[in-house]
JSON list of C-alpha atoms in Angstrom, two decimals:
[
{"chain": "A", "resi": 1026, "resn": "ALA", "atom": "CA", "xyz": [0.00, 0.00, 0.00]},
{"chain": "A", "resi": 1027, "resn": "ALA", "atom": "CA", "xyz": [1.16, 3.52, -0.70]},
{"chain": "A", "resi": 1028, "resn": "GLY", "atom": "CA", "xyz": [2.55, 5.38, 2.27]},
{"chain": "A", "resi": 1029, "resn": "VAL", "atom": "CA", "xyz": [3.48, 8.96, 3.05]},
{"chain": "A", "resi": 1030, "resn": "ILE", "atom": "CA", "xyz": [6.51, 9.92, 1.00]},
{"chain": "A", "resi": 1031, "resn": "GLN", "atom": "CA", "xyz": [8.93, 12.56, 2.17]},
{"chain": "A", "resi": 1032, "resn": "SER", "atom": "CA", "xyz": [11.82, 13.98, 0.24]},
{"chain": "A", "resi": 1033, "resn": "PRO", "atom": "CA", "xyz": [14.65, 14.33, 0.54]},
{"chain": "A", "resi": 1034, "resn": "ARG", "atom": "CA", "xyz": [15.44, 11.73, 3.20]},
{"chain": "A", "resi": 1035, "resn": "HIS", "atom": "CA", "xyz": [18.58, 13.55, 4.23]},
{"chain": "A", "resi": 1036, "resn": "LEU", "atom": "CA", "xyz": [19.62, 17.16, 3.76]},
{"chain": "A", "resi": 1037, "resn": "ILE", "atom": "CA", "xyz": [22.69, 19.07, 4.82]},
{"chain": "A", "resi": 1038, "resn": "LYS", "atom": "CA", "xyz": [22.62, 22.85, 4.73]},
{"chain": "A", "resi": 1039, "resn": "GLU", "atom": "CA", "xyz": [24.77, 25.65, 6.02]},
{"chain": "A", "resi": 1040, "resn": "LYS", "atom": "CA", "xyz": [23.66, 28.33, 8.45]},
{"chain": "A", "resi": 1041, "resn": "ARG", "atom": "CA", "xyz": [21.56, 31.06, 6.86]},
{"chain": "A", "resi": 1042, "resn": "GLU", "atom": "CA", "xyz": [20.72, 28.91, 3.86]},
{"chain": "A", "resi": 1043, "resn": "THR", "atom": "CA", "xyz": [17.21, 27.88, 2.88]},
{"chain": "A", "resi": 1044, "resn": "ALA", "atom": "CA", "xyz": [15.71, 24.41, 2.66]},
{"chain": "A", "resi": 1045, "resn": "THR", "atom": "CA", "xyz": [12.52, 22.98, 1.21]},
{"chain": "A", "resi": 1046, "resn": "LEU", "atom": "CA", "xyz": [11.08, 19.73, 2.48]},
{"chain": "A", "resi": 1047, "resn": "LYS", "atom": "CA", "xyz": [8.38, 17.90, 0.55]},
{"chain": "A", "resi": 1048, "resn": "CYS", "atom": "CA", "xyz": [5.61, 15.61, 1.69]},
{"chain": "A", "resi": 1049, "resn": "TYR", "atom": "CA", "xyz": [3.38, 13.48, -0.51]},
{"chain": "A", "resi": 1050, "resn": "PRO", "atom": "CA", "xyz": [0.39, 12.17, 1.46]},
{"chain": "A", "resi": 1051, "resn": "ILE", "atom": "CA", "xyz": [-1.30, 8.85, 1.01]},
{"chain": "A", "resi": 1052, "resn": "PRO", "atom": "CA", "xyz": [-3.60, 9.02, -2.03]},
{"chain": "A", "resi": 1053, "resn": "ARG", "atom": "CA", "xyz": [-7.00, 10.54, -1.17]},
{"chain": "A", "resi": 1054, "resn": "HIS", "atom": "CA", "xyz": [-5.75, 11.94, 2.12]},
{"chain": "A", "resi": 1055, "resn": "ASP", "atom": "CA", "xyz": [-6.66, 15.60, 2.38]},
{"chain": "A", "resi": 1056, "resn": "THR", "atom": "CA", "xyz": [-4.89, 16.53, 5.62]},
{"chain": "A", "resi": 1057, "resn": "VAL", "atom": "CA", "xyz": [-1.19, 16.97, 6.20]},
{"chain": "A", "resi": 1058, "resn": "TYR", "atom": "CA", "xyz": [0.67, 17.61, 9.46]},
{"chain": "A", "resi": 1059, "resn": "TRP", "atom": "CA", "xyz": [4.28, 18.63, 10.00]},
{"chain": "A", "resi": 1060, "resn": "TYR", "atom": "CA", "xyz": [6.29, 17.70, 13.10]},
{"chain": "A", "resi": 1061, "resn": "GLN", "atom": "CA", "xyz": [9.82, 18.52, 14.18]},
{"chain": "A", "resi": 1062, "resn": "GLN", "atom": "CA", "xyz": [11.77, 16.08, 16.34]},
{"chain": "A", "resi": 1063, "resn": "GLY", "atom": "CA", "xyz": [15.05, 17.36, 17.70]},
{"chain": "A", "resi": 1064, "resn": "PRO", "atom": "CA", "xyz": [17.76, 14.97, 18.94]},
{"chain": "A", "resi": 1065, "resn": "GLY", "atom": "CA", "xyz": [16.41, 13.11, 21.94]},
{"chain": "A", "resi": 1066, "resn": "GLN", "atom": "CA", "xyz": [13.23, 15.20, 21.88]},
{"chain": "A", "resi": 1067, "resn": "ASP", "atom": "CA", "xyz": [9.56, 14.44, 21.46]},
{"chain": "A", "resi": 1068, "resn": "PRO", "atom": "CA", "xyz": [8.01, 15.38, 18.13]},
{"chain": "A", "resi": 1069, "resn": "GLN", "atom": "CA", "xyz": [6.63, 18.92, 18.21]},
{"chain": "A", "resi": 1070, "resn": "PHE", "atom": "CA", "xyz": [3.69, 19.93, 16.07]},
{"chain": "A", "resi": 1071, "resn": "LEU", "atom": "CA", "xyz": [4.51, 22.68, 13.57]},
{"chain": "A", "resi": 1072, "resn": "ILE", "atom": "CA", "xyz": [1.56, 23.19, 11.26]},
{"chain": "A", "resi": 1073, "resn": "SER", "atom": "CA", "xyz": [-1.28, 21.38, 9.53]},
{"chain": "A", "resi": 1074, "resn": "PHE", "atom": "CA", "xyz": [-3.33, 21.77, 6.37]},
{"chain": "A", "resi": 1075, "resn": "TYR", "atom": "CA", "xyz": [-6.77, 20.55, 5.42]},
{"chain": "A", "resi": 1076, "resn": "GLU", "atom": "CA", "xyz": [-8.03, 20.84, 1.87]},
{"chain": "A", "resi": 1077, "resn": "LYS", "atom": "CA", "xyz": [-5.17, 23.15, 0.95]},
{"chain": "A", "resi": 1078, "resn": "MET", "atom": "CA", "xyz": [-5.91, 25.59, 3.75]},
{"chain": "A", "resi": 1079, "resn": "GLN", "atom": "CA", "xyz": [-3.90, 25.98, 6.93]},
{"chain": "A", "resi": 1080, "resn": "SER", "atom": "CA", "xyz": [-5.94, 24.35, 9.66]},
{"chain": "A", "resi": 1081, "resn": "ASP", "atom": "CA", "xyz": [-3.74, 24.84, 12.69]},
{"chain": "A", "resi": 1082, "resn": "LYS", "atom": "CA", "xyz": [-0.41, 26.27, 13.69]},
{"chain": "A", "resi": 1083, "resn": "GLY", "atom": "CA", "xyz": [1.90, 25.07, 16.41]},
{"chain": "A", "resi": 1084, "resn": "SER", "atom": "CA", "xyz": [5.43, 26.00, 17.31]},
{"chain": "A", "resi": 1085, "resn": "ILE", "atom": "CA", "xyz": [6.52, 26.90, 13.80]},
{"chain": "A", "resi": 1086, "resn": "PRO", "atom": "CA", "xyz": [9.13, 29.69, 13.68]},
{"chain": "A", "resi": 1087, "resn": "ASP", "atom": "CA", "xyz": [8.41, 32.77, 11.60]},
{"chain": "A", "resi": 1088, "resn": "ARG", "atom": "CA", "xyz": [11.38, 31.79, 9.42]},
{"chain": "A", "resi": 1089, "resn": "PHE", "atom": "CA", "xyz": [9.42, 28.74, 8.27]},
{"chain": "A", "resi": 1090, "resn": "SER", "atom": "CA", "xyz": [6.43, 28.67, 5.96]},
{"chain": "A", "resi": 1091, "resn": "ALA", "atom": "CA", "xyz": [4.42, 25.87, 4.47]},
{"chain": "A", "resi": 1092, "resn": "GLN", "atom": "CA", "xyz": [1.64, 25.26, 2.03]},
{"chain": "A", "resi": 1093, "resn": "GLN", "atom": "CA", "xyz": [-0.47, 22.49, 0.61]},
{"chain": "A", "resi": 1094, "resn": "PHE", "atom": "CA", "xyz": [-0.88, 22.32, -3.14]},
{"chain": "A", "resi": 1095, "resn": "SER", "atom": "CA", "xyz": [-3.78, 21.31, -5.36]},
{"chain": "A", "resi": 1096, "resn": "ASP", "atom": "CA", "xyz": [-2.53, 17.73, -5.54]},
{"chain": "A", "resi": 1097, "resn": "TYR", "atom": "CA", "xyz": [-2.45, 17.72, -1.69]},
{"chain": "A", "resi": 1098, "resn": "HIS", "atom": "CA", "xyz": [1.29, 17.47, -1.42]},
{"chain": "A", "resi": 1099, "resn": "SER", "atom": "CA", "xyz": [2.85, 19.89, 1.03]},
{"chain": "A", "resi": 1100, "resn": "GLU", "atom": "CA", "xyz": [6.12, 21.75, 1.23]},
{"chain": "A", "resi": 1101, "resn": "LEU", "atom": "CA", "xyz": [7.85, 23.15, 4.29]},
{"chain": "A", "resi": 1102, "resn": "ASN", "atom": "CA", "xyz": [10.11, 26.08, 3.46]},
{"chain": "A", "resi": 1103, "resn": "MET", "atom": "CA", "xyz": [12.78, 26.98, 5.95]},
{"chain": "A", "resi": 1104, "resn": "SER", "atom": "CA", "xyz": [14.86, 30.13, 5.62]},
{"chain": "A", "resi": 1105, "resn": "SER", "atom": "CA", "xyz": [17.79, 31.62, 7.52]},
{"chain": "A", "resi": 1106, "resn": "LEU", "atom": "CA", "xyz": [18.59, 28.19, 8.87]},
{"chain": "A", "resi": 1107, "resn": "GLU", "atom": "CA", "xyz": [20.08, 27.95, 12.32]},
{"chain": "A", "resi": 1108, "resn": "LEU", "atom": "CA", "xyz": [22.06, 25.16, 13.94]},
{"chain": "A", "resi": 1109, "resn": "GLY", "atom": "CA", "xyz": [19.07, 24.48, 16.20]},
{"chain": "A", "resi": 1110, "resn": "ASP", "atom": "CA", "xyz": [16.94, 23.63, 13.18]},
{"chain": "A", "resi": 1111, "resn": "SER", "atom": "CA", "xyz": [18.83, 20.37, 12.85]},
{"chain": "A", "resi": 1112, "resn": "ALA", "atom": "CA", "xyz": [16.18, 17.75, 13.45]},
{"chain": "A", "resi": 1113, "resn": "LEU", "atom": "CA", "xyz": [14.07, 15.02, 11.96]},
{"chain": "A", "resi": 1114, "resn": "TYR", "atom": "CA", "xyz": [11.04, 16.51, 10.22]},
{"chain": "A", "resi": 1115, "resn": "PHE", "atom": "CA", "xyz": [8.02, 14.26, 9.94]},
{"chain": "A", "resi": 1116, "resn": "CYS", "atom": "CA", "xyz": [5.00, 14.66, 7.80]},
{"chain": "A", "resi": 1117, "resn": "ALA", "atom": "CA", "xyz": [1.79, 12.77, 8.51]},
{"chain": "A", "resi": 1118, "resn": "SER", "atom": "CA", "xyz": [-1.40, 12.53, 6.50]},
{"chain": "A", "resi": 1119, "resn": "SER", "atom": "CA", "xyz": [-4.97, 11.58, 7.26]},
{"chain": "A", "resi": 1120, "resn": "LEU", "atom": "CA", "xyz": [-8.37, 11.52, 5.63]},
{"chain": "A", "resi": 1121, "resn": "GLY", "atom": "CA", "xyz": [-10.23, 14.29, 7.37]},
{"chain": "A", "resi": 1122, "resn": "GLN", "atom": "CA", "xyz": [-9.48, 15.80, 10.74]},
{"chain": "A", "resi": 1123, "resn": "ALA", "atom": "CA", "xyz": [-11.82, 14.00, 13.11]},
{"chain": "A", "resi": 1124, "resn": "PRO", "atom": "CA", "xyz": [-10.07, 13.44, 16.46]},
{"chain": "A", "resi": 1125, "resn": "ASN", "atom": "CA", "xyz": [-9.91, 9.66, 16.13]},
{"chain": "A", "resi": 1126, "resn": "THR", "atom": "CA", "xyz": [-8.85, 9.68, 12.51]},
{"chain": "A", "resi": 1127, "resn": "GLU", "atom": "CA", "xyz": [-5.74, 7.64, 11.98]},
{"chain": "A", "resi": 1128, "resn": "ALA", "atom": "CA", "xyz": [-2.75, 9.53, 10.68]},
{"chain": "A", "resi": 1129, "resn": "PHE", "atom": "CA", "xyz": [0.17, 7.90, 8.99]},
{"chain": "A", "resi": 1130, "resn": "PHE", "atom": "CA", "xyz": [3.68, 9.22, 9.32]},
{"chain": "A", "resi": 1131, "resn": "GLY", "atom": "CA", "xyz": [6.32, 9.41, 6.65]},
{"chain": "A", "resi": 1132, "resn": "GLN", "atom": "CA", "xyz": [9.86, 8.25, 7.24]},
{"chain": "A", "resi": 1133, "resn": "GLY", "atom": "CA", "xyz": [11.03, 11.78, 7.85]},
{"chain": "A", "resi": 1134, "resn": "THR", "atom": "CA", "xyz": [13.63, 14.12, 6.47]},
{"chain": "A", "resi": 1135, "resn": "ARG", "atom": "CA", "xyz": [16.77, 14.45, 8.53]},
{"chain": "A", "resi": 1136, "resn": "LEU", "atom": "CA", "xyz": [18.01, 18.02, 8.26]},
{"chain": "A", "resi": 1137, "resn": "THR", "atom": "CA", "xyz": [21.50, 18.83, 9.42]},
{"chain": "A", "resi": 1138, "resn": "VAL", "atom": "CA", "xyz": [22.55, 22.47, 9.60]},
{"chain": "A", "resi": 1139, "resn": "VAL", "atom": "CA", "xyz": [26.28, 23.03, 9.77]},
{"chain": "B", "resi": 1232, "resn": "LYS", "atom": "CA", "xyz": [6.05, 17.71, 34.64]},
{"chain": "B", "resi": 1233, "resn": "ASN", "atom": "CA", "xyz": [5.55, 15.66, 31.50]},
{"chain": "B", "resi": 1234, "resn": "GLN", "atom": "CA", "xyz": [1.89, 15.02, 30.76]},
{"chain": "B", "resi": 1235, "resn": "VAL", "atom": "CA", "xyz": [2.67, 11.57, 29.36]},
{"chain": "B", "resi": 1236, "resn": "GLU", "atom": "CA", "xyz": [5.15, 9.45, 31.26]},
{"chain": "B", "resi": 1237, "resn": "GLN", "atom": "CA", "xyz": [6.37, 6.06, 30.13]},
{"chain": "B", "resi": 1238, "resn": "SER", "atom": "CA", "xyz": [8.21, 3.32, 31.94]},
{"chain": "B", "resi": 1239, "resn": "PRO", "atom": "CA", "xyz": [10.60, 1.74, 31.81]},
{"chain": "B", "resi": 1240, "resn": "GLN", "atom": "CA", "xyz": [12.86, 4.09, 29.91]},
{"chain": "B", "resi": 1241, "resn": "SER", "atom": "CA", "xyz": [14.59, 1.10, 28.33]},
{"chain": "B", "resi": 1242, "resn": "LEU", "atom": "CA", "xyz": [14.17, -2.64, 28.41]},
{"chain": "B", "resi": 1243, "resn": "ILE", "atom": "CA", "xyz": [16.15, -5.63, 27.24]},
{"chain": "B", "resi": 1244, "resn": "ILE", "atom": "CA", "xyz": [14.45, -8.99, 26.78]},
{"chain": "B", "resi": 1245, "resn": "LEU", "atom": "CA", "xyz": [15.28, -12.27, 25.11]},
{"chain": "B", "resi": 1246, "resn": "GLU", "atom": "CA", "xyz": [13.65, -13.30, 21.90]},
{"chain": "B", "resi": 1247, "resn": "GLY", "atom": "CA", "xyz": [10.42, -15.18, 22.48]},
{"chain": "B", "resi": 1248, "resn": "LYS", "atom": "CA", "xyz": [9.71, -13.56, 25.84]},
{"chain": "B", "resi": 1249, "resn": "ASN", "atom": "CA", "xyz": [6.78, -11.29, 26.64]},
{"chain": "B", "resi": 1250, "resn": "CYS", "atom": "CA", "xyz": [6.99, -7.78, 28.00]},
{"chain": "B", "resi": 1251, "resn": "THR", "atom": "CA", "xyz": [4.70, -4.97, 29.14]},
{"chain": "B", "resi": 1252, "resn": "LEU", "atom": "CA", "xyz": [5.31, -1.27, 28.71]},
{"chain": "B", "resi": 1253, "resn": "GLN", "atom": "CA", "xyz": [3.54, 1.31, 30.86]},
{"chain": "B", "resi": 1254, "resn": "CYS", "atom": "CA", "xyz": [2.12, 4.74, 30.14]},
{"chain": "B", "resi": 1255, "resn": "ASN", "atom": "CA", "xyz": [0.64, 7.15, 32.69]},
{"chain": "B", "resi": 1256, "resn": "TYR", "atom": "CA", "xyz": [-0.90, 10.40, 31.56]},
{"chain": "B", "resi": 1257, "resn": "THR", "atom": "CA", "xyz": [-2.41, 13.49, 33.09]},
{"chain": "B", "resi": 1258, "resn": "VAL", "atom": "CA", "xyz": [-3.85, 14.97, 29.90]},
{"chain": "B", "resi": 1259, "resn": "SER", "atom": "CA", "xyz": [-7.40, 16.13, 30.47]},
{"chain": "B", "resi": 1260, "resn": "PRO", "atom": "CA", "xyz": [-9.73, 16.28, 28.70]},
{"chain": "B", "resi": 1261, "resn": "PHE", "atom": "CA", "xyz": [-8.68, 13.28, 26.74]},
{"chain": "B", "resi": 1262, "resn": "SER", "atom": "CA", "xyz": [-9.71, 12.22, 23.26]},
{"chain": "B", "resi": 1263, "resn": "ASN", "atom": "CA", "xyz": [-7.76, 9.07, 22.55]},
{"chain": "B", "resi": 1264, "resn": "LEU", "atom": "CA", "xyz": [-4.54, 7.24, 23.32]},
{"chain": "B", "resi": 1265, "resn": "ARG", "atom": "CA", "xyz": [-2.23, 5.76, 20.73]},
{"chain": "B", "resi": 1266, "resn": "TRP", "atom": "CA", "xyz": [0.78, 3.51, 20.78]},
{"chain": "B", "resi": 1267, "resn": "TYR", "atom": "CA", "xyz": [3.38, 3.94, 18.08]},
{"chain": "B", "resi": 1268, "resn": "LYS", "atom": "CA", "xyz": [6.47, 1.95, 17.17]},
{"chain": "B", "resi": 1269, "resn": "GLN", "atom": "CA", "xyz": [9.40, 4.01, 15.98]},
{"chain": "B", "resi": 1270, "resn": "ASP", "atom": "CA", "xyz": [12.53, 2.54, 14.51]},
{"chain": "B", "resi": 1271, "resn": "THR", "atom": "CA", "xyz": [15.65, 4.68, 14.80]},
{"chain": "B", "resi": 1272, "resn": "GLY", "atom": "CA", "xyz": [15.59, 7.48, 12.23]},
{"chain": "B", "resi": 1273, "resn": "ARG", "atom": "CA", "xyz": [12.16, 6.48, 10.94]},
{"chain": "B", "resi": 1274, "resn": "GLY", "atom": "CA", "xyz": [8.67, 7.81, 11.29]},
{"chain": "B", "resi": 1275, "resn": "PRO", "atom": "CA", "xyz": [6.34, 6.46, 13.98]},
{"chain": "B", "resi": 1276, "resn": "VAL", "atom": "CA", "xyz": [4.10, 3.60, 12.90]},
{"chain": "B", "resi": 1277, "resn": "SER", "atom": "CA", "xyz": [0.73, 3.28, 14.55]},
{"chain": "B", "resi": 1278, "resn": "LEU", "atom": "CA", "xyz": [0.06, 0.11, 16.54]},
{"chain": "B", "resi": 1279, "resn": "THR", "atom": "CA", "xyz": [-3.22, 0.87, 18.30]},
{"chain": "B", "resi": 1280, "resn": "ILE", "atom": "CA", "xyz": [-5.60, 3.73, 18.93]},
{"chain": "B", "resi": 1281, "resn": "MET", "atom": "CA", "xyz": [-8.15, 3.68, 21.75]},
{"chain": "B", "resi": 1282, "resn": "THR", "atom": "CA", "xyz": [-10.85, 6.09, 22.77]},
{"chain": "B", "resi": 1283, "resn": "PHE", "atom": "CA", "xyz": [-11.70, 6.61, 26.43]},
{"chain": "B", "resi": 1284, "resn": "SER", "atom": "CA", "xyz": [-14.51, 4.04, 26.18]},
{"chain": "B", "resi": 1285, "resn": "GLU", "atom": "CA", "xyz": [-12.24, 1.23, 25.02]},
{"chain": "B", "resi": 1286, "resn": "ASN", "atom": "CA", "xyz": [-10.38, -0.98, 27.50]},
{"chain": "B", "resi": 1287, "resn": "THR", "atom": "CA", "xyz": [-8.28, -3.09, 25.21]},
{"chain": "B", "resi": 1288, "resn": "LYS", "atom": "CA", "xyz": [-7.23, -3.35, 21.60]},
{"chain": "B", "resi": 1289, "resn": "SER", "atom": "CA", "xyz": [-5.04, -5.88, 19.88]},
{"chain": "B", "resi": 1290, "resn": "ASN", "atom": "CA", "xyz": [-2.91, -5.74, 16.77]},
{"chain": "B", "resi": 1291, "resn": "GLY", "atom": "CA", "xyz": [-1.26, -9.09, 16.20]},
{"chain": "B", "resi": 1292, "resn": "ARG", "atom": "CA", "xyz": [1.21, -9.71, 19.00]},
{"chain": "B", "resi": 1293, "resn": "TYR", "atom": "CA", "xyz": [0.57, -6.26, 20.43]},
{"chain": "B", "resi": 1294, "resn": "THR", "atom": "CA", "xyz": [-2.21, -5.72, 22.96]},
{"chain": "B", "resi": 1295, "resn": "ALA", "atom": "CA", "xyz": [-2.91, -2.32, 24.47]},
{"chain": "B", "resi": 1296, "resn": "THR", "atom": "CA", "xyz": [-5.04, -1.72, 27.54]},
{"chain": "B", "resi": 1297, "resn": "LEU", "atom": "CA", "xyz": [-6.50, 1.50, 28.82]},
{"chain": "B", "resi": 1298, "resn": "ASP", "atom": "CA", "xyz": [-7.90, 2.49, 32.21]},
{"chain": "B", "resi": 1299, "resn": "ALA", "atom": "CA", "xyz": [-9.34, 5.95, 31.75]},
{"chain": "B", "resi": 1300, "resn": "ASP", "atom": "CA", "xyz": [-10.18, 6.22, 35.45]},
{"chain": "B", "resi": 1301, "resn": "THR", "atom": "CA", "xyz": [-6.60, 5.80, 36.62]},
{"chain": "B", "resi": 1302, "resn": "LYS", "atom": "CA", "xyz": [-5.20, 7.33, 33.40]},
{"chain": "B", "resi": 1303, "resn": "GLN", "atom": "CA", "xyz": [-2.98, 4.36, 32.72]},
{"chain": "B", "resi": 1304, "resn": "SER", "atom": "CA", "xyz": [-2.27, 2.37, 29.61]},
{"chain": "B", "resi": 1305, "resn": "SER", "atom": "CA", "xyz": [-0.07, -0.59, 28.89]},
{"chain": "B", "resi": 1306, "resn": "LEU", "atom": "CA", "xyz": [1.29, -2.22, 25.77]},
{"chain": "B", "resi": 1307, "resn": "HIS", "atom": "CA", "xyz": [1.88, -5.95, 26.00]},
{"chain": "B", "resi": 1308, "resn": "ILE", "atom": "CA", "xyz": [4.10, -7.65, 23.46]},
{"chain": "B", "resi": 1309, "resn": "THR", "atom": "CA", "xyz": [3.92, -11.42, 23.28]},
{"chain": "B", "resi": 1310, "resn": "ALA", "atom": "CA", "xyz": [6.47, -13.82, 21.84]},
{"chain": "B", "resi": 1311, "resn": "SER", "atom": "CA", "xyz": [8.91, -11.02, 21.08]},
{"chain": "B", "resi": 1312, "resn": "GLN", "atom": "CA", "xyz": [10.93, -11.04, 17.89]},
{"chain": "B", "resi": 1313, "resn": "LEU", "atom": "CA", "xyz": [14.21, -9.38, 17.03]},
{"chain": "B", "resi": 1314, "resn": "SER", "atom": "CA", "xyz": [12.30, -6.99, 14.78]},
{"chain": "B", "resi": 1315, "resn": "ASP", "atom": "CA", "xyz": [10.40, -5.69, 17.80]},
{"chain": "B", "resi": 1316, "resn": "SER", "atom": "CA", "xyz": [13.54, -3.79, 18.82]},
{"chain": "B", "resi": 1317, "resn": "ALA", "atom": "CA", "xyz": [12.45, -0.15, 18.59]},
{"chain": "B", "resi": 1318, "resn": "SER", "atom": "CA", "xyz": [11.09, 2.73, 20.63]},
{"chain": "B", "resi": 1319, "resn": "TYR", "atom": "CA", "xyz": [7.48, 2.43, 21.68]},
{"chain": "B", "resi": 1320, "resn": "ILE", "atom": "CA", "xyz": [5.78, 5.74, 22.14]},
{"chain": "B", "resi": 1321, "resn": "CYS", "atom": "CA", "xyz": [2.58, 6.45, 23.99]},
{"chain": "B", "resi": 1322, "resn": "VAL", "atom": "CA", "xyz": [0.73, 9.44, 22.53]},
{"chain": "B", "resi": 1323, "resn": "VAL", "atom": "CA", "xyz": [-2.31, 11.06, 24.09]},
{"chain": "B", "resi": 1324, "resn": "SER", "atom": "CA", "xyz": [-4.60, 13.20, 22.03]},
{"chain": "B", "resi": 1325, "resn": "ALA", "atom": "CA", "xyz": [-6.42, 16.09, 23.62]},
{"chain": "B", "resi": 1326, "resn": "PRO", "atom": "CA", "xyz": [-9.52, 17.31, 21.82]},
{"chain": "B", "resi": 1327, "resn": "GLY", "atom": "CA", "xyz": [-8.50, 19.27, 18.79]},
{"chain": "B", "resi": 1328, "resn": "GLY", "atom": "CA", "xyz": [-7.01, 16.60, 16.61]},
{"chain": "B", "resi": 1329, "resn": "TYR", "atom": "CA", "xyz": [-3.46, 15.98, 15.60]},
{"chain": "B", "resi": 1330, "resn": "ASN", "atom": "CA", "xyz": [-2.31, 19.40, 16.61]},
{"chain": "B", "resi": 1331, "resn": "LYS", "atom": "CA", "xyz": [-2.92, 18.31, 20.17]},
{"chain": "B", "resi": 1332, "resn": "LEU", "atom": "CA", "xyz": [-0.92, 15.09, 20.19]},
{"chain": "B", "resi": 1333, "resn": "ILE", "atom": "CA", "xyz": [1.17, 14.84, 23.33]},
{"chain": "B", "resi": 1334, "resn": "PHE", "atom": "CA", "xyz": [4.04, 12.41, 23.02]},
{"chain": "B", "resi": 1335, "resn": "GLY", "atom": "CA", "xyz": [5.64, 10.37, 25.76]},
{"chain": "B", "resi": 1336, "resn": "ALA", "atom": "CA", "xyz": [9.40, 9.98, 25.79]},
{"chain": "B", "resi": 1337, "resn": "GLY", "atom": "CA", "xyz": [9.11, 6.36, 24.70]},
{"chain": "B", "resi": 1338, "resn": "THR", "atom": "CA", "xyz": [10.44, 3.07, 25.93]},
{"chain": "B", "resi": 1339, "resn": "ARG", "atom": "CA", "xyz": [13.42, 1.76, 24.04]},
{"chain": "B", "resi": 1340, "resn": "LEU", "atom": "CA", "xyz": [13.06, -2.01, 23.68]},
{"chain": "B", "resi": 1341, "resn": "ALA", "atom": "CA", "xyz": [15.95, -4.25, 22.69]},
{"chain": "B", "resi": 1342, "resn": "VAL", "atom": "CA", "xyz": [15.21, -7.88, 21.88]},
{"chain": "B", "resi": 1343, "resn": "HIS", "atom": "CA", "xyz": [18.26, -10.08, 22.04]},
{"chain": "B", "resi": 1344, "resn": "PRO", "atom": "CA", "xyz": [18.64, -13.57, 20.52]}
]
């Protein structure tokens, strides 16, 4: 079965550079969530989209932006990268946003800022 | 204080043995509780999801229990396999959906031959 696809899997960037992470949800899923998991940390919710509209915002820095496109894939744009942005970035998708809806996580993009 | 606490922090068992992982939470109100398996460097994979009205749910060799009165959950793994080696994360959802997922720190399980 198709799963959530994230690209790239690994990314190395220098401080002050920009990065774009991509997430392709499971077919027919209309909701995408982004999480950031720092080394040894719990995943932290960043932002979510439902039907191409931002549905909720968590601890996403102002330097980051995201959007969901017409084909439901989502991109997380990160600018002025800082060393502290080094983390595993997960995308999850679900069909709808009901509280008990199952969401499926991608394998993550490991971003290293040097 | 962490709203979702898991124990033990790490566990080593021999292949074929059973084990039980614990999760205590203080999240209130509470929508549902999930157990995820996360391999190192990979995304979490859902094992079970239970609402407050459910007491137990099974997924193959994994059985989760929930006591909403005492705010405790457990994940029981039977006949462990080497591939069970991973972190097992308890996640509690407050009303509001996935933006309100509260993750536990996980229990790192190592299954040895």
